[in-house]
C-alpha positions as a printed Julia matrix, in Angstrom:
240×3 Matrix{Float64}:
  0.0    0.0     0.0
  1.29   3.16   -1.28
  1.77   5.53    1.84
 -0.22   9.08    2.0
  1.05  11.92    0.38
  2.01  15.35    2.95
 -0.54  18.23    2.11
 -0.12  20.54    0.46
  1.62  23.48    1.48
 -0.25  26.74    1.52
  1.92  29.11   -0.82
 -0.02  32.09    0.58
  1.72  31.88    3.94
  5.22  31.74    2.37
  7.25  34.71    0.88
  7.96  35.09   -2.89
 11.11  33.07   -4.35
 11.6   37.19   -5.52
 12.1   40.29   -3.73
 13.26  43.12   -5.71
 14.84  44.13   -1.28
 16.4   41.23   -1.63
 19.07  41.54   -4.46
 20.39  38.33   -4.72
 16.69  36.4    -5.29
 16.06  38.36   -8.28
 18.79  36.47  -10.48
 18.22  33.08   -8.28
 14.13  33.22   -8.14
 12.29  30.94  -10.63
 11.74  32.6   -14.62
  8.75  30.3   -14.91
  5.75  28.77  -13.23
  6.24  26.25  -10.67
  5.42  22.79  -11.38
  3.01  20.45   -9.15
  4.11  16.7    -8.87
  3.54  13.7    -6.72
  5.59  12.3    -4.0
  7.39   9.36   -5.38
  7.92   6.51   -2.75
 11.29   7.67   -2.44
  9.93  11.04   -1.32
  7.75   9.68    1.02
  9.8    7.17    2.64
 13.51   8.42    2.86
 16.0    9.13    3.68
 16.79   7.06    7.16
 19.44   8.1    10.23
 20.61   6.01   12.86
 22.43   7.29   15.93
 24.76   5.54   15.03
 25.99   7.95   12.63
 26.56  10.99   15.02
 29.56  11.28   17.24
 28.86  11.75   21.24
 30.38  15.75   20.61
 28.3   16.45   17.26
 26.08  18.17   19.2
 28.78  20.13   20.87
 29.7   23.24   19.28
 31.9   24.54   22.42
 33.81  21.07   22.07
 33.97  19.49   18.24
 36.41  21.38   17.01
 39.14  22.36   19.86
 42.48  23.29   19.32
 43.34  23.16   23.49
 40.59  25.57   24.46
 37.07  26.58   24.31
 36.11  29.17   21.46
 35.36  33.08   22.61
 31.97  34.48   22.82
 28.56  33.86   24.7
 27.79  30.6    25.73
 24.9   29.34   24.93
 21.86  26.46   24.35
 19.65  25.69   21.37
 16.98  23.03   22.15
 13.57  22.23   21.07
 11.3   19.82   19.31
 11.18  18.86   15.57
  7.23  18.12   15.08
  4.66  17.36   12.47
  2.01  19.18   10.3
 -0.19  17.45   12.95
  2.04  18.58   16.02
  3.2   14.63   16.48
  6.77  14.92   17.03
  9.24  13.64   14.51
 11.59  11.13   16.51
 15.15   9.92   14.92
 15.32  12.77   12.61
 18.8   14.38   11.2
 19.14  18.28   12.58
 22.39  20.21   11.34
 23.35  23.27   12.08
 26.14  25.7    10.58
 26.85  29.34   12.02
 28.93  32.47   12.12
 31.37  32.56   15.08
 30.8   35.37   17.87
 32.59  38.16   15.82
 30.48  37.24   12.39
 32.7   35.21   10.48
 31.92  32.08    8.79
 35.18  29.19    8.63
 34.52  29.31    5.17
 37.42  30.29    2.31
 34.89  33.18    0.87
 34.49  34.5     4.05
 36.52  37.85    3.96
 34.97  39.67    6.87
 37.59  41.31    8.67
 36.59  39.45   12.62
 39.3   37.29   13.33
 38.57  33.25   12.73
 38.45  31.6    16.26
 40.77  28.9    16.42
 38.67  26.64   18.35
 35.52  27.09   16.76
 34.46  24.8    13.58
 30.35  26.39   12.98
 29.0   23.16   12.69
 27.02  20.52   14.39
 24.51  17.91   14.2
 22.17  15.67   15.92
 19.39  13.02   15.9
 15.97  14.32   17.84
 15.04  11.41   20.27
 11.36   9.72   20.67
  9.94  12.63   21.44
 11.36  14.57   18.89
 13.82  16.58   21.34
 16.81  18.27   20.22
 20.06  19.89   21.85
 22.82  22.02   21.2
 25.91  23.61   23.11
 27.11  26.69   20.83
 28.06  30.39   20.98
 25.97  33.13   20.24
 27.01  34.1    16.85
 27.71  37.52   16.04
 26.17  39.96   13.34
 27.87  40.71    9.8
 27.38  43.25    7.24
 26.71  41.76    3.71
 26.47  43.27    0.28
 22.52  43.82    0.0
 22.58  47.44    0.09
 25.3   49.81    1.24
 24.64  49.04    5.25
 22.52  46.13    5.18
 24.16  43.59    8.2
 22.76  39.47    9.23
 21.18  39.96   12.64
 22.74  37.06   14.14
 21.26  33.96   13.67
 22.06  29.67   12.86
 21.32  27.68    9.62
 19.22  24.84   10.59
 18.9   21.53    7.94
 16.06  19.12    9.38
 15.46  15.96    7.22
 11.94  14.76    8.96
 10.89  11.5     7.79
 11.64  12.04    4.48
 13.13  14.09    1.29
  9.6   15.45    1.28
  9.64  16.86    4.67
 13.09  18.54    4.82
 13.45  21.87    5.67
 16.46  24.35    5.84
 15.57  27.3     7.83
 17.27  30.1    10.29
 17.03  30.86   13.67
 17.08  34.21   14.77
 17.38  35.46   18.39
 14.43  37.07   20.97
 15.28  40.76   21.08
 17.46  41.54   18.43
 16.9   44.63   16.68
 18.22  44.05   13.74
 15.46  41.3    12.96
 13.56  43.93   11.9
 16.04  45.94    9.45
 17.21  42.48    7.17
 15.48  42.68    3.79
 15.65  38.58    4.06
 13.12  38.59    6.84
 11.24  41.47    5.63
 10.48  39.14    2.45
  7.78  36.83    5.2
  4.72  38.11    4.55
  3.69  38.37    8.07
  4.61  39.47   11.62
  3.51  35.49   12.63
  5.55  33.6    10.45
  8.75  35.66   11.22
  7.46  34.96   14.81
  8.31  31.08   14.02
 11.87  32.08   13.21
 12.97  33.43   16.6
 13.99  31.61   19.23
 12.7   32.46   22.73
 14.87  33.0    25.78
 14.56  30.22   27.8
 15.98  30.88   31.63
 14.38  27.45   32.57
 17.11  25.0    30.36
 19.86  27.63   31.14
 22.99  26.13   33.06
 23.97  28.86   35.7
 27.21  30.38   35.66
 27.41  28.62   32.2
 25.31  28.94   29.16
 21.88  30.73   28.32
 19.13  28.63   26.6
 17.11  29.6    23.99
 13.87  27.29   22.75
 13.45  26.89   19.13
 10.57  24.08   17.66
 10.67  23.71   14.08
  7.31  22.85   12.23
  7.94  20.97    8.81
  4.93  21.41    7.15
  1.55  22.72    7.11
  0.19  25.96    7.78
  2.27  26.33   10.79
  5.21  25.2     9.35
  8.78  27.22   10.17
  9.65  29.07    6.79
 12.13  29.05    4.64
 12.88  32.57    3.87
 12.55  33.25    0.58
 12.41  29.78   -1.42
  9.36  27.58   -1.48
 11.48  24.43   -1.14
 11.43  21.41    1.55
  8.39  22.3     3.48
């Protein structure tokens, strides 16, 4: 028996693959009308993690990548739950994450931002959610960086997120932006969400409760992958 397909997204809640704001989607945005196809099987059903594929420090942000010392900057947790269209959680499920490091700068070779690279900070991590579908994090809190939108346009900070769900159908790649941060408001990426809601989903909340005293702050993030509540992908109508 074939499985049931996911429903269909509503496109109405989602901002346009173009935003004349947002430079680089005008020469990256679809020429043409989308096309509406079926989930194949393989859609439906795959891809599949095991634990067994993540190292104990994967998760570990402030340890995965030490060169004989912990990287500089705020300490802090990302947590949540990966869940459903139907608010079920989504147990077993591959979450990555890739970020700035506290002064802005990516470890990447194109990354010519003048903050210094921190030599005991890689930007990357990963982890499988658990039964429930719980995830966790140690990082730092990355920092903000100008970019080449407009002549002063800067990132507020924030953390890539790639969540595969239960299958290709279901994955999303998102951001996560940060309670409070004024410069949520200014980015011409978030301004493309059509609503004060939906940019809602992309902020994590400050979370005192999971914080580890003298240590790290928490901050709670749950990722929706489809649906009408669904966390957004800014700007592309892709994986969710």
């Amino acid at each position: 028996m074939k499985p049931a397909e996911y429903y269909m997204r509503d496109r109405l809640h989602h901002p346009p693959a173009k935003s004349e704001n947002y430079k680089t989607s005008v020469t990256r945005s679809p020429q043409y009308a989308l096309l509406s196809l079926e989930n194949s099987l393989s859609e439906i059903t795959g891809p599949v993690f095991s634990h067994n594929d993540i190292d104990p420090l994967d998760n570990d942000l402030l340890k995965n990548y030490g060169h004989g010392g912990d990287p500089i900057g705020e300490r802090i947790i990302v947590h949540g739950r990966v869940l459903d269209e139907n608010a079920r959680p989504v147990p077993n499920t591959l979450v990555e994450i890739w970020q700035a490091n506290a002064g802005g700068r990516y470890r990447h070779k194109k990354d010519t931002y003048l903050a210094p690279i921190d030599p005991n900070f890689g930007g990357c991590g990963r982890t499988m959610t658990d039964a429930d579908g719980y995830y966790y994090f140690r990082t730092v809190k990355p920092g903000a960086y100008p970019w080449r939108n407009w002549v002063n346009n800067w990132r507020p900070a924030h953390i890539h997120f790639s969540i595969f769900g239960a299958a290709f159908a279901q994955r999303l790649i998102t951001q996560l932006y940060f309670e409070g941060d004024p410069l949520i408001a200014k980015c011409p990426i978030v301004q493309t969400v059509p609503d004060a809601e939906a940019i809602e989903q992309l902020v994590a909340k400050l979370d005192m409760n999971a914080s580890v005293p003298l240590d790290s702050i928490a901050y709670r993030f749950d990722i929706v992958l489809r649906g009408r509540r669904s966390t957004l992908f800014e700007n592309r109508l892709e994986g969710n």
